[in-house]
Coordinates of C-alpha atoms in Angstrom, one line a residue:
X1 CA -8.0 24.2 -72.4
X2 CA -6.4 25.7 -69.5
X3 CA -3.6 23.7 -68.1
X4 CA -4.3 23.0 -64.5
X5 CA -0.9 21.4 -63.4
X6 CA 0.4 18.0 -62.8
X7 CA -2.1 16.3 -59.9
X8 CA 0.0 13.3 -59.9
X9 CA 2.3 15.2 -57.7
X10 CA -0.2 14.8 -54.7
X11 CA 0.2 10.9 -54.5
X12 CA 3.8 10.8 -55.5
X13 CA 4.2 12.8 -51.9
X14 CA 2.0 10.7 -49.9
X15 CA 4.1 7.6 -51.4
X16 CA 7.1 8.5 -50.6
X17 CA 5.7 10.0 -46.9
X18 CA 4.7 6.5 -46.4
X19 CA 7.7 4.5 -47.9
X20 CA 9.8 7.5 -45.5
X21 CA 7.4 5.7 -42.0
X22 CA 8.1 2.2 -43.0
X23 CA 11.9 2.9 -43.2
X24 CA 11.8 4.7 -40.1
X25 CA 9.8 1.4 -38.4
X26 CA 12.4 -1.1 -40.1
X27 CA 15.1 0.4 -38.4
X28 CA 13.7 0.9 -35.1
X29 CA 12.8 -2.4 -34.4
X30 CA 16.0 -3.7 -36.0
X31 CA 17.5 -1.8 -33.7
X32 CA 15.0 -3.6 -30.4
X33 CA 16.1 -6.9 -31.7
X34 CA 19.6 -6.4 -31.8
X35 CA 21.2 -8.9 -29.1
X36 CA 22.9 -7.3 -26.2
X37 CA 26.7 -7.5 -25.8
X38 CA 27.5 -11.0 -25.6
X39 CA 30.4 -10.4 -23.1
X40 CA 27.2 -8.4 -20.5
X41 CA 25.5 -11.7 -21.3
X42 CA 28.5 -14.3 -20.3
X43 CA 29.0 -11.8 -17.4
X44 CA 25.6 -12.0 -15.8
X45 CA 25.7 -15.5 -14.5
X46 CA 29.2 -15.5 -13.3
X47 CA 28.1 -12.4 -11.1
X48 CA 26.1 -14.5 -9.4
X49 CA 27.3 -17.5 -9.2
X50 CA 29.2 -17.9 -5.7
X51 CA 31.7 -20.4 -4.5
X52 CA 30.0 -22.6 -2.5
X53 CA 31.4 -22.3 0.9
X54 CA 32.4 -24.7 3.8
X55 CA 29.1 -26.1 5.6
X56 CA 31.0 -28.8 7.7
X57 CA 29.1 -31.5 6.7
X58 CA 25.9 -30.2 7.9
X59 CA 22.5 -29.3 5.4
X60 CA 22.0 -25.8 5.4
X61 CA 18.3 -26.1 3.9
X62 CA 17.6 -28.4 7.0
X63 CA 19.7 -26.0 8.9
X64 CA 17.8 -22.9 7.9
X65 CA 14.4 -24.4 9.3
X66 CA 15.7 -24.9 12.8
X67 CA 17.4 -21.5 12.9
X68 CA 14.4 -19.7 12.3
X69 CA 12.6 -22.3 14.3
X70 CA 15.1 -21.3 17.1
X71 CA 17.4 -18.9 16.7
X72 CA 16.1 -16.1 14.4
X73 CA 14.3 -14.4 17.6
X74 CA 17.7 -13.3 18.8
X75 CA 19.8 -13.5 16.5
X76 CA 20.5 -12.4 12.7
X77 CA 23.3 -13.5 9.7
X78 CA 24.5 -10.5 8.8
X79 CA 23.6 -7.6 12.1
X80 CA 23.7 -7.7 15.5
X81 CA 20.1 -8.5 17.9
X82 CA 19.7 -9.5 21.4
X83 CA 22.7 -11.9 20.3
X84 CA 26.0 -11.9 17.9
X85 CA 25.6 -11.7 13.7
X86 CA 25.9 -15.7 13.4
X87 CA 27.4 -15.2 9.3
X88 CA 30.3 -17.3 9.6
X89 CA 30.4 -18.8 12.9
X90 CA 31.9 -22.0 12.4
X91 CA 34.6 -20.5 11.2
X92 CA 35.1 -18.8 14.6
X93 CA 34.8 -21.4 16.8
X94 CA 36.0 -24.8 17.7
X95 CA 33.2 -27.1 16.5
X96 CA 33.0 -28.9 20.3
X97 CA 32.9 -25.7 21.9
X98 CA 29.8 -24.4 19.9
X99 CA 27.9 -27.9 20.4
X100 CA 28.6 -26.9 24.7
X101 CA 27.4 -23.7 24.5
X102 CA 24.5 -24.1 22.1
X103 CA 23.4 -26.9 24.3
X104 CA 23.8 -25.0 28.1
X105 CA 25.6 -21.6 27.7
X106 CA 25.0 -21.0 31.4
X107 CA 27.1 -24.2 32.7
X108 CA 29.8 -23.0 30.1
X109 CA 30.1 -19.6 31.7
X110 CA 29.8 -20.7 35.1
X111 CA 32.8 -23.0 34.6
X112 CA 35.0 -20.1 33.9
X113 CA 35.5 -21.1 30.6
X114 CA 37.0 -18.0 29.4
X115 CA 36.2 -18.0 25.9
X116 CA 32.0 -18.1 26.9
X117 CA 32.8 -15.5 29.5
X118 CA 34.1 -12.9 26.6
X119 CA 31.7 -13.6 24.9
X120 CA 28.7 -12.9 27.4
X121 CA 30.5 -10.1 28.6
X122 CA 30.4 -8.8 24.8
X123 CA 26.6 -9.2 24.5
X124 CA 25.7 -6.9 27.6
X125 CA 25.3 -10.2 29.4
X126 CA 22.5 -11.4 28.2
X127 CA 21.7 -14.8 29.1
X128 CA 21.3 -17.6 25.7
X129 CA 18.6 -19.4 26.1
X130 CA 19.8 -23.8 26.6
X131 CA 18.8 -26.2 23.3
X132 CA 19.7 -28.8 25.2
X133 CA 16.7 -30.9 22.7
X134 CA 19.4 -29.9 19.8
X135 CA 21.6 -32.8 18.8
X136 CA 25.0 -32.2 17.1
X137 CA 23.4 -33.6 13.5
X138 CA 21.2 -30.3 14.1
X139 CA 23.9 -28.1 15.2
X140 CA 26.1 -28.8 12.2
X141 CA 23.2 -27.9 9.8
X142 CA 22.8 -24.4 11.8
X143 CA 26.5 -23.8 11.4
X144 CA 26.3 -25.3 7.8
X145 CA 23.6 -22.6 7.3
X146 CA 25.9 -19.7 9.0
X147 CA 28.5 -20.8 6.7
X148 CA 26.8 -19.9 3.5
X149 CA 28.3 -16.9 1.3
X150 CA 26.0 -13.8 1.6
X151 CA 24.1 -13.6 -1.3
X152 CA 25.1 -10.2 -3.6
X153 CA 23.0 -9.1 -6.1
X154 CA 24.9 -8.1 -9.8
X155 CA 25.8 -5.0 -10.4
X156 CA 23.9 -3.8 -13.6
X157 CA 26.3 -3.0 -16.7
X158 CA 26.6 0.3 -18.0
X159 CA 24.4 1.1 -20.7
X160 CA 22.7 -2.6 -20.2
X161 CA 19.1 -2.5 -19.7
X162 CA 17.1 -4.0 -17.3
X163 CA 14.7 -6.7 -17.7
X164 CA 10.7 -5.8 -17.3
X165 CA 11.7 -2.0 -17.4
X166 CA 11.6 -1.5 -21.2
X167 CA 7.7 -1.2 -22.1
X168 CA 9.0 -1.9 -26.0
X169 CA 10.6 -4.6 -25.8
X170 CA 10.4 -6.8 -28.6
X171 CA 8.3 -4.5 -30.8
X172 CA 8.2 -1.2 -32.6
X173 CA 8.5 1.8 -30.4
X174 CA 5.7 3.6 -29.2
X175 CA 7.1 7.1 -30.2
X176 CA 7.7 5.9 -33.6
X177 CA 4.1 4.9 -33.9
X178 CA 2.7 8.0 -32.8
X179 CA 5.1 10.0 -34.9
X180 CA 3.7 8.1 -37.6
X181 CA 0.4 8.7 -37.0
X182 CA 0.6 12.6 -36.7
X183 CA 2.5 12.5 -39.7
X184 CA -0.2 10.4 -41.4
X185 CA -2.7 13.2 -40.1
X186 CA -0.7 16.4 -41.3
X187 CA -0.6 14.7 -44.6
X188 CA -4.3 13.8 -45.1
X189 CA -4.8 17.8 -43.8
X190 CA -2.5 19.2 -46.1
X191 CA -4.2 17.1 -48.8
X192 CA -7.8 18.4 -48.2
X193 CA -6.7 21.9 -48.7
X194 CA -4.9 20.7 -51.8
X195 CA -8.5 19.4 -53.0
X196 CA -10.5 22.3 -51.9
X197 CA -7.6 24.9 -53.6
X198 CA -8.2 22.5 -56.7
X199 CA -11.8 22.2 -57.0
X200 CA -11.7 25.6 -56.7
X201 CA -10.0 26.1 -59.5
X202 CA -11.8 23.7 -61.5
X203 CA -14.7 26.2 -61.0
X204 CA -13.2 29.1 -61.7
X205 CA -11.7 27.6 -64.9
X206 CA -15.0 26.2 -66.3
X207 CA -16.8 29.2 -65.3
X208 CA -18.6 28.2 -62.2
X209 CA -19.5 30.4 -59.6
X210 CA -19.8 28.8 -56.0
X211 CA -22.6 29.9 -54.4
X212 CA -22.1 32.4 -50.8
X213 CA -22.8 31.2 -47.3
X214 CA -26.5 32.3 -46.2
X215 CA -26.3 34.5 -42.8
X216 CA -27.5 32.2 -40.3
X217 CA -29.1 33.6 -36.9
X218 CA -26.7 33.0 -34.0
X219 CA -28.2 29.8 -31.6
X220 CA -28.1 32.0 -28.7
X221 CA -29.9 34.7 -30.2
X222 CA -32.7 32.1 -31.6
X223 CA -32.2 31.1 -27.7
X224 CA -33.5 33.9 -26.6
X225 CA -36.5 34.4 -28.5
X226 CA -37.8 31.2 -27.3
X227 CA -39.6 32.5 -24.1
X228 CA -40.5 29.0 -23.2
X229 CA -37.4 27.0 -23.7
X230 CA -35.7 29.9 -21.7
X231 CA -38.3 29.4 -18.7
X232 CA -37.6 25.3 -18.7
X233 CA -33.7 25.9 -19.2
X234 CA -34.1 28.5 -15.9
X235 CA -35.9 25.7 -13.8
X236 CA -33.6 23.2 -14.5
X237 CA -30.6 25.2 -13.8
X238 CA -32.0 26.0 -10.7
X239 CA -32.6 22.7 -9.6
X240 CA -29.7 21.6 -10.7
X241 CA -28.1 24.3 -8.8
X242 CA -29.9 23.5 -5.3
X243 CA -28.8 19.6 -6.0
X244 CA -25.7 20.6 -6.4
X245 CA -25.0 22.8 -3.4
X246 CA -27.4 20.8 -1.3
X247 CA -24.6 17.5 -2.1
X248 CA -21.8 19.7 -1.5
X249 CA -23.5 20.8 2.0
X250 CA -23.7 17.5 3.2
X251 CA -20.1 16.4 2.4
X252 CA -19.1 18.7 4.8
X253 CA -17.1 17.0 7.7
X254 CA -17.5 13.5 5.8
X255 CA -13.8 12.1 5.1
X256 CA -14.5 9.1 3.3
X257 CA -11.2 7.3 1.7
X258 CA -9.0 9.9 3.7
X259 CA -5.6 8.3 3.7
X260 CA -2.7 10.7 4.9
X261 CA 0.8 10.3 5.0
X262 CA 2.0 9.2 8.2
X263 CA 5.5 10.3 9.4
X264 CA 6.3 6.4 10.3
X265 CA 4.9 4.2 7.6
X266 CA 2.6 1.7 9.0
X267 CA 1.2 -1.3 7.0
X268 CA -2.0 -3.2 8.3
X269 CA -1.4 -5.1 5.4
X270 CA 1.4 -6.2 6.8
X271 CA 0.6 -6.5 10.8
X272 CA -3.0 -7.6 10.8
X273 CA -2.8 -9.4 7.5
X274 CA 0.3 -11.2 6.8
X275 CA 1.3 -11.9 10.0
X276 CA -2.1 -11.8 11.9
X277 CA -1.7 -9.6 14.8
X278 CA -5.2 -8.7 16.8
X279 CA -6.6 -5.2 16.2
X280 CA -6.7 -4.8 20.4
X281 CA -2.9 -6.0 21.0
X282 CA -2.2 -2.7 19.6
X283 CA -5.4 -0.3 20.3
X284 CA -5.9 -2.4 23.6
X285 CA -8.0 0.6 25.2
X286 CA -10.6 -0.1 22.5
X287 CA -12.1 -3.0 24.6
X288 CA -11.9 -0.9 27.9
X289 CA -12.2 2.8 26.9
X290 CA -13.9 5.4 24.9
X291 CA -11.4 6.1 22.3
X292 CA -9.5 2.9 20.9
X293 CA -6.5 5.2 21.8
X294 CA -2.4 5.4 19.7
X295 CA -0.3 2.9 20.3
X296 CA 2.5 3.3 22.2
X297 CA 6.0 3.2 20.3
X298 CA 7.0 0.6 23.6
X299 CA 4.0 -1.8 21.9
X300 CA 6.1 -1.6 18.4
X301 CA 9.0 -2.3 20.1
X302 CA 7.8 -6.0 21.8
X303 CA 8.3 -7.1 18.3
X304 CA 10.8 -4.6 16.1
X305 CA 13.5 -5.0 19.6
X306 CA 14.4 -8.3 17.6
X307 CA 13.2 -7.5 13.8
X308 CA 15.2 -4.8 12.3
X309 CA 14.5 -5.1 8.9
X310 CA 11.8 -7.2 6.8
X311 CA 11.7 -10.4 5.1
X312 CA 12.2 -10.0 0.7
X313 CA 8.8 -11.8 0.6
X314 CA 7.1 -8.5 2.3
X315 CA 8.6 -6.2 -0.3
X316 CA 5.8 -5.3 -3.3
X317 CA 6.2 -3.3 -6.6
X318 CA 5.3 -0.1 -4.6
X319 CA 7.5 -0.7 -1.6
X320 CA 10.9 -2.0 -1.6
X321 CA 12.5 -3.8 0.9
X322 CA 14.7 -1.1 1.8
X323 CA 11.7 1.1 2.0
X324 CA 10.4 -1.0 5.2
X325 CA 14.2 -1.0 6.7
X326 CA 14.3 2.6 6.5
X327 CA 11.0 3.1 8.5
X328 CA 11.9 0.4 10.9
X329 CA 15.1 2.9 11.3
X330 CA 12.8 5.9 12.1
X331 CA 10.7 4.1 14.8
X332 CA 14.5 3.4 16.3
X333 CA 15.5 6.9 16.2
X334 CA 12.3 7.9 17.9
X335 CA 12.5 5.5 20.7
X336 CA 16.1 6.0 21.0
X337 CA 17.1 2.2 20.0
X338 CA 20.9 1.5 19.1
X339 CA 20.2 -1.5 17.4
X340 CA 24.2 -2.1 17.1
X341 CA 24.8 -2.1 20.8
X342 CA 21.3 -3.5 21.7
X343 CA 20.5 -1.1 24.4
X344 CA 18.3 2.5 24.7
X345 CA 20.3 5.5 24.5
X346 CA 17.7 7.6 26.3
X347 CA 17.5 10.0 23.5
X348 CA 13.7 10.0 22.2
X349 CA 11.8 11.8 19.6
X350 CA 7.7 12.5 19.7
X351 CA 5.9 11.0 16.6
X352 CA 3.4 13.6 15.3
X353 CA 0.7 10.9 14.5
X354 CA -1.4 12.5 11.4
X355 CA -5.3 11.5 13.2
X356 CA -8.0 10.1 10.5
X357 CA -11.0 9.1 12.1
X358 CA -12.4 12.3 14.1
X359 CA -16.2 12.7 15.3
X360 CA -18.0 16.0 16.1
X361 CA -17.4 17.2 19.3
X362 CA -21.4 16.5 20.4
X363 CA -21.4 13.0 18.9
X364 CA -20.7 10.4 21.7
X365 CA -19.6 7.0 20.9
X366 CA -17.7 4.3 23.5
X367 CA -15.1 1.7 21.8
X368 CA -15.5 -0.5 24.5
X369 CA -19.9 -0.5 24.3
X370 CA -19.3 -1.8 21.1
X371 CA -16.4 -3.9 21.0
X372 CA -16.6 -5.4 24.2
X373 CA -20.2 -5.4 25.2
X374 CA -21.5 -5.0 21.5
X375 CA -19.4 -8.0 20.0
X376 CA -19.0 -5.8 16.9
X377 CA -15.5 -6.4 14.6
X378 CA -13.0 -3.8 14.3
X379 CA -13.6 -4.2 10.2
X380 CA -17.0 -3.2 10.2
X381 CA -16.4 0.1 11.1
X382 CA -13.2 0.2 10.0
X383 CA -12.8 -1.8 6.9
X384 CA -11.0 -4.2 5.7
X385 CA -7.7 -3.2 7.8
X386 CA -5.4 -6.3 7.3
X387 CA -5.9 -5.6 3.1
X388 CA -4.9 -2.2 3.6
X389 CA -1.1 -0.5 3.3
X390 CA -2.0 3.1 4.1
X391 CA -5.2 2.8 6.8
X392 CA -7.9 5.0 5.6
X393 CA -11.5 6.0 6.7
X394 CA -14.0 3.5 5.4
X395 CA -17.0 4.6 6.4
X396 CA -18.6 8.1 6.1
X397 CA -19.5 8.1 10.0
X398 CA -22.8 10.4 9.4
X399 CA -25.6 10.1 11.5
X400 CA -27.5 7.9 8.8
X401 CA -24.8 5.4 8.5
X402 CA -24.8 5.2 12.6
X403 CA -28.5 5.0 12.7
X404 CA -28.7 2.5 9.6
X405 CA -26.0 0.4 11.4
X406 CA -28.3 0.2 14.8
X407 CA -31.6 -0.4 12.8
X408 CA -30.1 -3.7 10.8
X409 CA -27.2 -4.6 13.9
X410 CA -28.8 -7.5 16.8
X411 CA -28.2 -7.6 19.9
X412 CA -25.9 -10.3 20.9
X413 CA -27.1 -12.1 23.9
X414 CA -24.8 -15.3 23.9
X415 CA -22.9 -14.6 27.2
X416 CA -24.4 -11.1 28.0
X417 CA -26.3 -11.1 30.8
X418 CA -26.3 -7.4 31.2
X419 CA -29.2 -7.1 28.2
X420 CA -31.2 -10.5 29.3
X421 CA -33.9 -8.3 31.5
X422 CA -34.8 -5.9 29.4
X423 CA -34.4 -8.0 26.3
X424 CA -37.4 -10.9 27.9
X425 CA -39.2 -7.8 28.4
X426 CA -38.6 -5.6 24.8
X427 CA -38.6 -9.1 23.1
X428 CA -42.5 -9.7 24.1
X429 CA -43.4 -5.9 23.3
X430 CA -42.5 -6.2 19.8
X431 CA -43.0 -9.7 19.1
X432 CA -39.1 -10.9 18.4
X433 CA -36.6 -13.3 19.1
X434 CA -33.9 -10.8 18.6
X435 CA -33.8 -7.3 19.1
X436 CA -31.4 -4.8 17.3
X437 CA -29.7 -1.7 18.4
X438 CA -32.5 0.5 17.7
X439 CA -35.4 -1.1 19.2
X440 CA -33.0 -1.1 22.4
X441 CA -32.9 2.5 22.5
X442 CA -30.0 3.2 19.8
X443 CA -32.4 5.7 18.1
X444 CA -32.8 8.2 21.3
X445 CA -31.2 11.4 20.3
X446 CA -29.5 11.2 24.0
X447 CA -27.7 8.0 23.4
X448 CA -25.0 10.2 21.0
X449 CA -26.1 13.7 21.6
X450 CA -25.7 15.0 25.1

C-alpha cells in the first residue's frame, strides 16, 4: 500500500498554533495587571494636597455662598471684572479697613482716605456698590474664602496612564484578540486545502476518478431568455427609478438637521437651557418684526462684560472648559473688549454669522403674526433649542408642513380681541368653538405667496 505520509502532522500544528495564542494572551494581560510605579502612586495625592491657607477665622464654604450671592457679578478670584481679582485679599489689607469699605466704599473715598482713593482710581473709578446688610461675621467668611490656595490640577507622570482613557483596562487587549482570531482563521483555511490536497490523493491512490464540473448556463444569459421576467424586472426598475428621482426632486431646498459651524460657538444648551434665558431677550425683533433678526454682539455683552470664562459644571465630554473660555475670548476680540483693563479699545471685528433657516424668496411669513399675535412657542418651529449645542433646522419648512401646521393649530382668542369679530361670525359658519389657522384663511395661496 502506498504510503500517504504522516497526517498527525496537521493537528500537531494547530496545537501548538493554539498553545503559541494562549501564551501570547497570558502575557498581555500579565502585563495590564501589573501595578503602576508605586512612587507615581504615593506622588498623586501629595500633588494635590495643598496647605491649607490662612482664612482668618472666617468659613469659606459659608463664605463662598455670599460671594457669589454678592460679589461674583463684579468681581473674580483669580482675573480682573468690573472690580479687582479678590484671591488673597486679606492678606492685602488691614482687616478694619476692608470691613469700612465693603460696608460704604463711597464715604471711605469721600473722606480722603488715601488708601480707597488708589484704589478707585485703579479700577477706572468705578463706583462698589455699599453691603451695608453685611456684618463682619460675613465679611470674614468672604475673606476666608479669598484666602483659599488656588486649586492646581497634577501634572500627569511621564509614561503614567490616565484613568478612563485605556479601553483595556483590566482585561486582554483587543488587538491580541483579534490577532488571535485571524490567526485561528488562516489556520482553519490552510487546513481545508490540506484536506482537499489529501482527499485528492486518497482518490488517485485507490483509483478513483472525480467526476468534472458540468458547464452551467450563465444566470444572466438564462436572464435573458426569460422574456417575461425581463418585462417585470423593466417595470420595476422604472418605477423604482421615477420614486427615486421624484424623492430626490422634492428634497431640493429642504435643510432638515442643517447644523453649521459657526465662527463664535454658541450653545442654546447652555443659554436657554441651563441658565434659562427667553428666546426674545436675544431675537427681540421676533415679537415686533418679520424676521426674528441676529443678535447684536452689544446683547452678548449685558452678560459676558462680567463672565469671562464658564463655570467647570458647564464643561461636557465634547467641550472642555477651556473650549468655552476660548470662544468667550473671540466674542471679546470682535467687540473690542480688554477684559484686563475693563474698558473697549474701539477696535472691532464683523462676525460672519453662517444663516440656517432661509425661506424662498416668494414665501412670506411674519415672526411677530405668530409670536406675538399667534401665541405660538419659539420650539415649535424651531425645536427643542435649550437641548441643543449646535442650533440646527428642525423642521423641513415645506409648504405641507406650513399648511399641516395651520390645519391642526387654533386660534388663540384669550386676550385677542383683534380675531373676536370674525371668529363669532366664522365660528357659527362652520359649527365650532374654536377655529384653526386654516379655516381663518391660512390656506389662501395669498397669505404666503404674493
Amino acid at each position: 500500500m502506498k504510503k500517504m505520509g504522516n497526517h498527525n502532522s496537521i493537528p500537531r500544528k494547530l496545537y501548538l498554533s493554539v498553545a503559541l495564542i494562549l501564551s501570547l494572551s497570558i502575557t498581555s494581560f500579565a502585563q495590564d495587571a501589573v501595578p503602576a510605579d508605586p512612587a507615581a502612586t504615593a506622588a498623586a495625592p501629595m500633588a494635590t494636597t495643598a496647605a491649607p491657607a490662612a482664612t482668618s477665622g472666617g468659613d469659606a464654604v459659608k463664605g463662598k455662598e455670599i460671594f457669589n450671592a454678592n460679589c461674583a457679578a463684579c468681581h473674580k478670584l483669580d482675573a480682573k471684572a468690573t472690580g479687582p481679582a479678590l484671591r488673597g485679599v486679606g492678606a492685602k489689607y488691614d482687616k478694619a479697613w476692608l470691613y469700612k469699605w465693603i460696608h460704604n466704599s463711597g464715604d471711605l473715598i469721600k473722606s480722603g482716605d488715601a488708601q480707597a482713593v488708589k484704589v478707585f482710581e485703579e479700577n477706572n473709578k468705578v463706583p462698589m456698590t455699599a453691603f451695608p446688610q453685611l456684618s463682619e461675621a460675613d465679611i470674614d467668611n468672604i475673606i476666608a474664602y479669598t484666602m483659599e490656595a488656588k486649586a492646581v490640577a497634577a501634572a500627569p507622570v511621564v509614561g503614567e496612564k490616565v484613568p478612563g482613557t485605556d479601553a483595556n483596562a483590566g482585561g486582554i487587549s483587543n488587538d491580541v484578540i483579534l490577532g488571535a482570531l485571524s490567526l485561528v482563521m488562516a489556520i482553519l483555511i490552510v487546513m481545508l486545502f490540506l484536506v482537499n490536497n489529501v482527499l485528492r490523493k486518497v482518490a488517485a491512490a485507490n483509483g478513483i476518478e472525480v467526476a468534472p464540473k458540468e458547464p452551467t448556463l450563465p444566470i444572466w444569459k438564462a436572464f435573458v431568455k426569460n422574456q417575461f421576467l425581463v418585462l417585470v424586472t423593466s417595470i420595476f426598475l422604472l418605477l423604482a427609478s421615477a420614486f427615486f428621482v421624484y424623492g430626490y426632486l422634492m428634497q431640493i431646498g429642504v435643510d432638515q438637521e442643517y447644523a453649521p459651524i459657526q465662527p463664535i460657538h454658541y450653545s442654546h444648551r447652555i443659554h436657554a437651557g441651563s441658565n434659562g434665558i427667553d428666546c426674545n431677550y436675544c431675537h427681540s425683533s421676533a415679537r415686533v418684526s418679520k424676521h426674528s433678526g441676529i443678535p447684536s454682539l452689544n446683547v452678548c455683552m449685558n452678560c459676558h462684560k462680567n463672565i469671562a470664562e464658564v463655570s467647570d459644571t458647564t464643561a461636557t465630554d465634547e467641550y472642555s472648559k477651556a473650549f468655552y473660555d476660548k470662544e468667550i475670548d473671540k466674542l471679546y476680540k470682535a467687540v473690542g473688549w480688554d477684559k484686563v483693563n475693563q474698558k473697549y479699545t474701539g477696535i472691532t471685528q464683523p462676525v460672519k454669522w453662517v444663516r440656517i433657516h432661509n425661506l424662498q424668496s416668494f414665501v412670506y411669513f411674519n415672526h411677530s403674526q405668530h409670536v406675538t399675535v399667534g401665541g405660538i412657542a419659539c420650539q415649535t418651529c424651531h425645536g427643542p433649542v435649550q437641548t441643543y449645542e449646535i442650533q440646527k433646522q428642525f423642521a423641513p419648512l415645506t409648504m405641507s408642513w406650513c399648511i399641516d401646521c395651520h390645519r391642526k393649530t387654533e386660534v388663540k382668542m384669550e386676550g385677542n380681541e383683534y380675531y373676536t369679530k370674525i371668529h363669532e361670525q366664522l365660528s357659527k359658519k362652520y359649527g365650532v368653538e374654536k377655529l384653526t389657522a386654516a379655516q381663518m384663511g391660512g390656506l389662501e395661496c395669498g397669505k404666503c405667496h404674493y
